[in-house]
């Protein structure tokens, strides 16, 4: 309640009047009187004050001066933030003697001020000492000096100007003393730093301070930090509907969702988009979608009057140091969603430690988000702003050179990491001196997965730029590694690019190799076995034409895989057998040992389990006898054992099936492919049911169901469901 409101109520009651009686006598509405008494409206206009004074006497005029530090008008169409508002309420009630302080922080445009003002409006009756708002102008070139802020708050708290202290320390002490005796709410908006805001915070007592800032203000101790995120899709749509009548039409739900996506669910962007729509009655939501779809014009579209998304971002950008500004704009080159500090260092040529400091500066100012340990990402609209700054601040030649340096580093690192899984390499080159730790296969795998979108983006850029041999080299380095993630669809893209690149090079043996890889990707990754078979037979014709026996063998093997996965093991079996003969003739031991389990699988799928068992036994013996590289040996050994265990299950030899499957389990875990691991757990579960231990079977079958769920192995999924149903 404001001082004016308190005095109005006091004088009305002293006169023995109800609100309705005062309204009738003065001509001022009862609702207006109620709002004034509760502090819901500002100091009244002169005519209203004169009318009230005529009834209540001159005592009201003394309190009718313009209020200092009054909160701004709350937004009527405020949407969402229920959890954050609830956290603020709970924190306000968590009294420990010290006055509670909450810091609401986040990137520009998230609605930090709107949230704080909304909260202040909701709890106005809980703070009879008054609600006070102060914009600290933390994003201005010259933020409000702490001394000025203290003077404003003390004057708003009705401290006699002549008694206000001379120094900031004295004023801060006075502020704490006044707040300790009153229950007040301070909204300290747009704080620039801990040093600016710390002297303004209450000490002991029942007051509450809500601080908003683009910075985390990590130096403030004992505060509740509430990090704002973009709105969820439903809230974004609700905000647009609340602002613009066109968005409330049930027939434009999809278009409203598209606007929300283009606004990246940022409240400021949504409000601007909704306002543009609302102030242009001739526009449809589809018209707005079309405008926002142009990424180069999106930031310009998200501006109206004196506010704009880019303007909000620019306030934070202006506070960056020169190295951080360079880093910010160059991060726009990153092709993926997120990245690590090593990539930031490559973009600027800085030492990794300096790059990490720059990233922290960007995070602190809300221009970058931390998405995990040592991982960073842009909000979509801030990425567009970074791209805009890049175009404005760096010439085309510099931009191109930076992009090439980044792409080359990503692809060269990908080659080193991928070769950990190549039979001919399997280790780190002795001269490797890169900033990324790749000392083990696990580290190489972790980097390839974490930076997948980035090295894939760089690969596409290299393909568009005609760097054909580099594209082929990267794809070649991934050949054996790709088996670890055999169902990942991006391999279809990788080997489609390498096939096209190899076709532009003079080495036809290299070309047929990558046609074969593309066949494998079409069958196993894109799940298009008919296409995979056609590509494999194209590869076979080229291999025959150039006399490459090894690639003939691989082509027939990939054709056999495609036919078998398409449900035609009868066509696959002779292809596998011919492929095995060619592999022996070519001396390709790695390829040969993988074919024998393939033959066994085809036999098993034809119902010839005894023959399949014999093939598996022979295959396991040859894997141990032949000079085979570790990774191919691991895959062939695992495949043979999985097939053997499944055959034993179908033959009802449950104890043998369980033993072989359990022996296969650590090998499947080491290999890392979910499909193989799911098959092993399925056989373990079925064998335990067959041995009369259904409860022991249940955990393995549940694991099998989860591991096989997203894989195109419908026969195994069906068998898992049947086995689980047998337990119910």
Tab-separated table of N, CA, C and O in Angstrom, residues 24 47 56 134 146 159 173-174 188 211 240 269 279 282 365 392 452 474 537-538 548 561 590 593 639 642 718 720:
chain	number	residue	atom	x	y	z
A	24	UNK	N	-20.175	8.521	-3.406
A	24	UNK	CA	-21.387	9.302	-3.674
A	24	UNK	C	-21.173	10.778	-3.364
A	24	UNK	O	-21.649	11.674	-4.085
A	47	UNK	N	-7.971	16.898	-10.474
A	47	UNK	CA	-9.418	16.999	-10.295
A	47	UNK	C	-9.933	15.973	-9.281
A	47	UNK	O	-10.791	16.257	-8.450
A	56	UNK	N	-12.915	15.132	2.485
A	56	UNK	CA	-12.098	14.644	3.599
A	56	UNK	C	-11.223	15.717	4.227
A	56	UNK	O	-10.625	15.485	5.282
A	134	UNK	N	13.384	0.327	-9.172
A	134	UNK	CA	14.488	1.172	-9.615
A	134	UNK	C	15.198	0.496	-10.783
A	134	UNK	O	15.643	-0.648	-10.666
A	146	UNK	N	25.907	3.756	-7.802
A	146	UNK	CA	25.292	3.202	-6.597
A	146	UNK	C	24.818	4.302	-5.665
A	146	UNK	O	23.744	4.204	-5.045
A	159	UNK	N	12.899	9.281	3.715
A	159	UNK	CA	13.981	9.791	4.552
A	159	UNK	C	14.211	11.253	4.163
A	159	UNK	O	14.337	11.573	2.975
A	173	UNK	N	23.947	1.890	4.896
A	173	UNK	CA	23.576	1.557	6.264
A	173	UNK	C	22.208	2.130	6.606
A	173	UNK	O	21.376	1.455	7.245
A	174	UNK	N	21.946	3.383	6.166
A	174	UNK	CA	20.625	3.971	6.396
A	174	UNK	C	19.518	3.149	5.731
A	174	UNK	O	18.458	2.923	6.317
A	188	UNK	N	14.897	-4.279	-8.047
A	188	UNK	CA	16.115	-3.647	-8.544
A	188	UNK	C	16.374	-4.207	-9.933
A	188	UNK	O	16.938	-5.285	-10.103
A	211	UNK	N	16.063	-8.846	-7.741
A	211	UNK	CA	17.043	-8.233	-8.632
A	211	UNK	C	16.928	-8.904	-9.996
A	211	UNK	O	16.862	-10.138	-10.083
A	240	UNK	N	0.809	-15.101	-28.066
A	240	UNK	CA	0.430	-14.548	-29.376
A	240	UNK	C	-1.078	-14.368	-29.480
A	240	UNK	O	-1.568	-13.353	-29.990
A	269	UNK	N	10.500	-11.315	-28.516
A	269	UNK	CA	10.234	-11.544	-29.940
A	269	UNK	C	8.764	-11.867	-30.175
A	269	UNK	O	8.143	-11.380	-31.126
A	279	UNK	N	-1.432	-4.701	-34.954
A	279	UNK	CA	-1.541	-3.336	-35.484
A	279	UNK	C	-1.683	-3.299	-36.995
A	279	UNK	O	-1.694	-2.217	-37.593
A	282	UNK	N	-4.994	-6.040	-41.699
A	282	UNK	CA	-5.055	-6.694	-43.008
A	282	UNK	C	-4.121	-7.905	-43.088
A	282	UNK	O	-4.245	-8.728	-43.998
A	365	UNK	N	26.974	-12.360	-19.897
A	365	UNK	CA	26.144	-11.278	-20.428
A	365	UNK	C	24.890	-11.794	-21.143
A	365	UNK	O	24.174	-11.027	-21.778
A	392	UNK	N	28.768	-7.523	-40.840
A	392	UNK	CA	29.045	-6.095	-40.743
A	392	UNK	C	30.507	-5.819	-40.385
A	392	UNK	O	31.136	-4.915	-40.942
A	452	UNK	N	29.525	-34.132	-33.583
A	452	UNK	CA	29.020	-34.736	-34.816
A	452	UNK	C	28.401	-33.708	-35.760
A	452	UNK	O	28.711	-33.672	-36.953
A	474	UNK	N	37.834	-38.330	-44.988
A	474	UNK	CA	37.029	-38.356	-43.763
A	474	UNK	C	36.111	-39.579	-43.756
A	474	UNK	O	36.024	-40.311	-42.760
A	537	UNK	N	25.037	-53.659	-56.482
A	537	UNK	CA	25.266	-54.282	-57.779
A	537	UNK	C	25.906	-53.296	-58.767
A	537	UNK	O	26.679	-53.706	-59.654
A	538	UNK	N	25.648	-51.978	-58.590
A	538	UNK	CA	26.393	-50.978	-59.363
A	538	UNK	C	27.869	-51.063	-59.023
A	538	UNK	O	28.743	-51.022	-59.909
A	548	UNK	N	38.885	-55.356	-59.674
A	548	UNK	CA	39.136	-55.261	-58.227
A	548	UNK	C	38.362	-56.376	-57.527
A	548	UNK	O	37.165	-56.270	-57.263
A	561	UNK	N	23.491	-58.573	-47.653
A	561	UNK	CA	22.895	-57.938	-46.474
A	561	UNK	C	21.556	-57.296	-46.820
A	561	UNK	O	20.579	-57.421	-46.074
A	590	UNK	N	39.990	-59.732	-43.101
A	590	UNK	CA	39.020	-58.982	-42.298
A	590	UNK	C	37.611	-59.102	-42.877
A	590	UNK	O	36.629	-59.272	-42.145
A	593	UNK	N	36.202	-63.036	-42.533
A	593	UNK	CA	35.692	-63.550	-41.255
A	593	UNK	C	34.332	-62.953	-40.908
A	593	UNK	O	33.564	-63.548	-40.147
A	639	UNK	N	28.973	-61.675	-33.780
A	639	UNK	CA	27.892	-62.072	-34.677
A	639	UNK	C	27.719	-63.580	-34.702
A	639	UNK	O	26.591	-64.113	-34.694
A	642	UNK	N	26.121	-64.693	-31.324
A	642	UNK	CA	24.708	-64.320	-31.237
A	642	UNK	C	23.862	-65.264	-32.083
A	642	UNK	O	22.802	-65.751	-31.649
A	718	UNK	N	8.971	-58.487	-32.253
A	718	UNK	CA	7.785	-59.338	-32.085
A	718	UNK	C	8.077	-60.511	-31.157
A	718	UNK	O	7.257	-60.869	-30.301
A	720	UNK	N	10.294	-60.571	-28.793
A	720	UNK	CA	10.416	-60.044	-27.436
A	720	UNK	C	9.031	-59.858	-26.816
A	720	UNK	O	8.798	-60.212	-25.654
